Short mmCIF file of C-alpha atoms in Angstrom, two decimals:
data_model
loop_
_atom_site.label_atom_id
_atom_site.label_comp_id
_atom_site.label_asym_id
_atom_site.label_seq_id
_atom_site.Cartn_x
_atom_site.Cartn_y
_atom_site.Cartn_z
CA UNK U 427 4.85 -7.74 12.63
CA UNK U 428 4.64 -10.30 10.12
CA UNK U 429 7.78 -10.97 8.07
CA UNK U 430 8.09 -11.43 3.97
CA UNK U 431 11.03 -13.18 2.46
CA UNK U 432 11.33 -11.95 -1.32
CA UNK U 433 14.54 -13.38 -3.45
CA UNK U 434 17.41 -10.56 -3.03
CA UNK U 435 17.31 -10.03 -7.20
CA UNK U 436 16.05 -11.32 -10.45
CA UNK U 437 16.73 -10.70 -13.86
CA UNK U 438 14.71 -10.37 -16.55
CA UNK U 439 14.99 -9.28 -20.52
CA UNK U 440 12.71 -6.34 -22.08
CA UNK U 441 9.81 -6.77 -23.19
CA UNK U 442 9.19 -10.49 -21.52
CA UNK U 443 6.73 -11.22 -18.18
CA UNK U 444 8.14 -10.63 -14.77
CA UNK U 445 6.04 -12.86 -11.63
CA UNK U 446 8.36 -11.65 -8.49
CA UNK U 447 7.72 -13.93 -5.56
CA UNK U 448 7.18 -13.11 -1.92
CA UNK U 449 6.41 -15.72 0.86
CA UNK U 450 4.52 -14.07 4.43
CA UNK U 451 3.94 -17.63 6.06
CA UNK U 452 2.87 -15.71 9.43
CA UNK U 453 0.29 -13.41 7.70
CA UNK U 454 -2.77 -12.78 9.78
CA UNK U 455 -6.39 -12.92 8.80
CA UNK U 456 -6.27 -9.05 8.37
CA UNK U 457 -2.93 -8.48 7.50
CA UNK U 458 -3.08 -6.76 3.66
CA UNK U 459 -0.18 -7.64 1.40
CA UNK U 460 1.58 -4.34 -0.54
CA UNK U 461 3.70 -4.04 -3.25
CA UNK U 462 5.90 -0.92 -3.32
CA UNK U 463 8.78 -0.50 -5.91
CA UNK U 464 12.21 1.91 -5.72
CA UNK U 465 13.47 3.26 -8.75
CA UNK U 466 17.47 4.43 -8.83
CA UNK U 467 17.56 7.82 -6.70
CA UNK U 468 13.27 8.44 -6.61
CA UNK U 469 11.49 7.94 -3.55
CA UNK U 470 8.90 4.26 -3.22
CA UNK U 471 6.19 4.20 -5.57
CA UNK U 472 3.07 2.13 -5.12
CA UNK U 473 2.65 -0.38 -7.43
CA UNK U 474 -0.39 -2.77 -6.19
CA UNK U 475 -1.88 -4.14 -3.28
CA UNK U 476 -4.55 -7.39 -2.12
CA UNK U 477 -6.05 -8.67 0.87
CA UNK U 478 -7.97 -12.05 -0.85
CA UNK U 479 -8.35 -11.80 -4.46
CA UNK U 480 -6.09 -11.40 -7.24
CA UNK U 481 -6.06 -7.77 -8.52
CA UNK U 482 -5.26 -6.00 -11.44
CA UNK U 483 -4.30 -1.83 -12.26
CA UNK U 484 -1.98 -0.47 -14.96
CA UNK U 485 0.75 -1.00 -13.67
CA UNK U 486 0.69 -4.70 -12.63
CA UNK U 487 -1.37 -7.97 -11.06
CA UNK U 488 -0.96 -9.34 -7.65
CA UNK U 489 -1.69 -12.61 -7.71
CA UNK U 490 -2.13 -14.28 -3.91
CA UNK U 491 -2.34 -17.67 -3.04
CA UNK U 492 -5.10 -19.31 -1.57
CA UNK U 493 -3.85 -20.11 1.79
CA UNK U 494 -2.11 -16.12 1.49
CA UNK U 495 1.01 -17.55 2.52
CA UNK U 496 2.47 -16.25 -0.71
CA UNK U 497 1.90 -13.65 -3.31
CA UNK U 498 3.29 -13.01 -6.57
CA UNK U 499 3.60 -9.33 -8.51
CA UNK U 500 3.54 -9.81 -12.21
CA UNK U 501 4.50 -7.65 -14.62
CA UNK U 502 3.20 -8.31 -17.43
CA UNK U 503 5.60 -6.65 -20.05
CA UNK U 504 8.88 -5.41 -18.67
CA UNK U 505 10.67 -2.61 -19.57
CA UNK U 506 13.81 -1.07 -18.88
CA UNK U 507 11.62 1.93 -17.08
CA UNK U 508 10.78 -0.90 -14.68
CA UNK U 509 14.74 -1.74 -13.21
CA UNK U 510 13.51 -1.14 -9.16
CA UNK U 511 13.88 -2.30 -5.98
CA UNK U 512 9.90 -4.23 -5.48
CA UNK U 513 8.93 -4.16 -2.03
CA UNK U 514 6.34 -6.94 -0.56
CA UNK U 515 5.08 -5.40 2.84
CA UNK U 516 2.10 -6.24 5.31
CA UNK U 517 -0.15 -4.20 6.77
CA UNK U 518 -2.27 -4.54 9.59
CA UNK U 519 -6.12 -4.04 8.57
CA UNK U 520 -6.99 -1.13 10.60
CA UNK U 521 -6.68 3.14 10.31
CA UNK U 522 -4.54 3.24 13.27
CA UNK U 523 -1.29 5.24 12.86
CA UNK U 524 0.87 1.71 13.70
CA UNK U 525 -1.45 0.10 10.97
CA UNK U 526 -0.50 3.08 8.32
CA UNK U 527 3.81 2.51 8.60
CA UNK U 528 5.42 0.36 5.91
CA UNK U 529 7.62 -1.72 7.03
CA UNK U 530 10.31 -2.32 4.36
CA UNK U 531 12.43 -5.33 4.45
CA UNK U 532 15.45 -5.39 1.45
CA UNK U 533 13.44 -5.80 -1.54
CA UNK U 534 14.14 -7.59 -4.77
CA UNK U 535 16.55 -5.96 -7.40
CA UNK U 536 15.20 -6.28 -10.54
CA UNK U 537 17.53 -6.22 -13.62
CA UNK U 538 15.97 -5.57 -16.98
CA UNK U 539 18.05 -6.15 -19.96
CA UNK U 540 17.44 -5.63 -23.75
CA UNK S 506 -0.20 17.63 -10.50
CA UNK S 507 -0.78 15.64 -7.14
CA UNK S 508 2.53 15.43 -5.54
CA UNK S 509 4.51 15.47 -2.79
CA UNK S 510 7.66 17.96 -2.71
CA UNK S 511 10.80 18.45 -0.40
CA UNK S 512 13.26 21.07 0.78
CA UNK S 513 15.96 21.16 0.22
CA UNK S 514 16.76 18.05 -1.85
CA UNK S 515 20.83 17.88 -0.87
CA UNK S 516 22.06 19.50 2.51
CA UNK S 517 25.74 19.39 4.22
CA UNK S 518 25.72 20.93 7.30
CA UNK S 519 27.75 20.55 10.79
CA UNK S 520 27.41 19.13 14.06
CA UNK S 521 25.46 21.25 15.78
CA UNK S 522 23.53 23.17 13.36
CA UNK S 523 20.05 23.44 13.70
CA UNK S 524 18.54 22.42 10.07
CA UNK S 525 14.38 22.07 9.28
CA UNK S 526 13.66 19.82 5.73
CA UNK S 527 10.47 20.46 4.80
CA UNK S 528 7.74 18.25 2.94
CA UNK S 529 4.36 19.87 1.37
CA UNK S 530 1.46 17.99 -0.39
CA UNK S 531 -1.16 19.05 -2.54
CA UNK S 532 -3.53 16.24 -2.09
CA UNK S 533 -5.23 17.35 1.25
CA UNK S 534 -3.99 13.99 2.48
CA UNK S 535 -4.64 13.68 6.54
CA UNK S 536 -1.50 10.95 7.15
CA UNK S 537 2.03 12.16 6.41
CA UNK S 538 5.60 10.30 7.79
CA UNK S 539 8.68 10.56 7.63
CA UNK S 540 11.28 7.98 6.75
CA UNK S 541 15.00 7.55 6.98
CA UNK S 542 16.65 5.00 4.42
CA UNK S 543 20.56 3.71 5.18
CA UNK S 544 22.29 1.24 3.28
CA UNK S 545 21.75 -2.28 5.14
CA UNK S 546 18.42 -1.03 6.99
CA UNK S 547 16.00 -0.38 4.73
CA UNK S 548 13.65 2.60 5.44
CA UNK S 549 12.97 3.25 8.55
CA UNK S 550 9.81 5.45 10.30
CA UNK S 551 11.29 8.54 12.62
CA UNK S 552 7.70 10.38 13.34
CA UNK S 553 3.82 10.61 11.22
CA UNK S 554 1.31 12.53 11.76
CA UNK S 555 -2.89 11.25 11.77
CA UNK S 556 -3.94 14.66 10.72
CA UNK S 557 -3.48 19.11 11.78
CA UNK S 558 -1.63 18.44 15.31
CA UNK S 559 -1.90 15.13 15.68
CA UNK S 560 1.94 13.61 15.46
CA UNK S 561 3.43 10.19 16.78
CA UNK S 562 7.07 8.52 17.34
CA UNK S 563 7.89 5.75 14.63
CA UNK S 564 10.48 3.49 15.15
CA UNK S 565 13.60 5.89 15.42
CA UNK S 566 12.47 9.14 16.36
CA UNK S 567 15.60 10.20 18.74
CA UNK S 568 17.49 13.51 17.56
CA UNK S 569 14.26 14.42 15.67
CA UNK S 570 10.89 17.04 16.24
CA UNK S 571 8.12 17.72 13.71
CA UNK S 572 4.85 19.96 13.49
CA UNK S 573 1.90 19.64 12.06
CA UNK S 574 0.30 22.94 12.22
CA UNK S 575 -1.14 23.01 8.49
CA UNK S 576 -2.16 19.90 6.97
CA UNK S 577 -0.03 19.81 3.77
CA UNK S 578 3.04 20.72 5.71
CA UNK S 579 4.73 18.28 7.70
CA UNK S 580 8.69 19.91 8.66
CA UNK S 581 11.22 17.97 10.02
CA UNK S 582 13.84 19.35 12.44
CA UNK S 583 17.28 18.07 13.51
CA UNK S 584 17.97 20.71 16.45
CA UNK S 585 21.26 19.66 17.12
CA UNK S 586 22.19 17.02 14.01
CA UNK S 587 24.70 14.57 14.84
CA UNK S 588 26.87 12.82 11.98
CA UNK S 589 24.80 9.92 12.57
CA UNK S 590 21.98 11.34 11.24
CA UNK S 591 23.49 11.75 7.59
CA UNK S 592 21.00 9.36 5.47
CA UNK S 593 18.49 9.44 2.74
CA UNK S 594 15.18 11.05 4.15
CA UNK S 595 11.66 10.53 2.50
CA UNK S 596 8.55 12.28 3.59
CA UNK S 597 5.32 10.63 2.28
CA UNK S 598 1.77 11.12 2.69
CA UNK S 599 -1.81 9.02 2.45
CA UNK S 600 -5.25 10.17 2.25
CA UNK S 601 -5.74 8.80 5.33
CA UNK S 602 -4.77 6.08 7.99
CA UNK S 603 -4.98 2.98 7.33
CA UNK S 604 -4.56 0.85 4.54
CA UNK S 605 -3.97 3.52 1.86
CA UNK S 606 -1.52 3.85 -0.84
CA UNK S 607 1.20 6.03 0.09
CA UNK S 608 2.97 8.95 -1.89
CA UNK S 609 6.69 9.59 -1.48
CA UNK S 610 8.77 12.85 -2.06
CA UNK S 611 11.87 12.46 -3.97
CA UNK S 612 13.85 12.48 -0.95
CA UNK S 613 16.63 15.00 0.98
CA UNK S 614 20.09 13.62 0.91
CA UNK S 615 21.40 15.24 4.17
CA UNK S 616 25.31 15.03 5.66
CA UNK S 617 26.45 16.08 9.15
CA UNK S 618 30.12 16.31 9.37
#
């Protein structure tokens, strides 16, 4: 499986932009990138996810790099409500059952302060 | 509301003890997992299921069964749990395989002394 390498934590203060980097140098053609996030004592929670193109939903933009060697989940306005554990994680292109697994790696702690 | 829900949420049991945690959905979702999460390792797959009796190994499935008999239930059993199989378990489900954003439960914090 392809690997990501996300920095271990950031910090960030209320109310300011977030862009959380994630490198996947090895990504195949086919490989989808997903973002997942882990708030204190809940179970992962989808945030976004991109194949080419840059998307955008309510709760953030993915931002991917041209060669998709690298990715970048912005959020736009943090708050407090958004302290997690962000998950980058590839995924195989396909509806197989190995395609459908996440593969977490350790995540970046994000810090939110006022 | 759409959701997935476990049973129970905390457990301490013994070696030994046959124990079921059970995960239900309301979304008529075909792919379900389940996931183990220890400090150090991330999460971790133990079985999923494609859709009603269809079910598959992950990465650690040893010590573990599940069914799939009814396709928003998706039990886990630990026929004979061992104390290494205290951890933080997540069952989560998908409309389907594939590329498909996943829902998580709020997870079953189980102990096995």
């Amino acid at each position: 499986d392809a690997k990501t390498t996300q920095p271990n934590s950031m910090e960030s203060n209320e109310e300011e932009p977030v862009h959380l980097p994630c490198n996947h140098s090895t990504i195949s053609g086919t490989d989808y990138i997903h973002w997942y996030r882990q708030l204190p004592s809940q179970g992962p929670e989808y945030v976004i996810h991109g194949l080419t193109s840059n998307v955008n939903n309510r709760m953030a933009s993915l931002a991917i790099a041209e060669d998709r060697k690298s990715s970048t989940l912005i959020l736009h306005r943090a708050t407090l409500r958004d302290a997690a554990v962000y998950y980058c994680i590839l995924r195989p292109g396909a509806d197989t059952g190995t395609a459908s697994k996440l593969t977490f790696g350790t995540g970046t702690r994000l810090q939110v302060t006022l | 509301e759409a959701q997935v829900t476990q049973n129970p949420r905390y457990l301490i049991t013994v070696t030994g003890k046959k124990l079921t945690v059970t995960c239900s959905q309301n979304m008529n979702h075909e792919y379900m997992s389940w996931y183990r999460q220890d400090p150090g390792l991330g999460l971790r797959q133990i079985y999923y299921s494609m859709n009603v009796e269809v079910t598959d190994k992950g990465d650690v499935p040893e010590g573990y069964k599940v069914s799939r008999k009814e396709k928003r239930n998706f039990p886990l059993i630990l026929e004979s749990p061992s104390p290494n199989q205290t951890s933080l378990y997540f069952c989560a489900s998908s409309p389907r395989p594939g590329t498909y954003e996943q829902y998580f439960g709020p997870g079953t914090r189980l102990t096995v002394t």
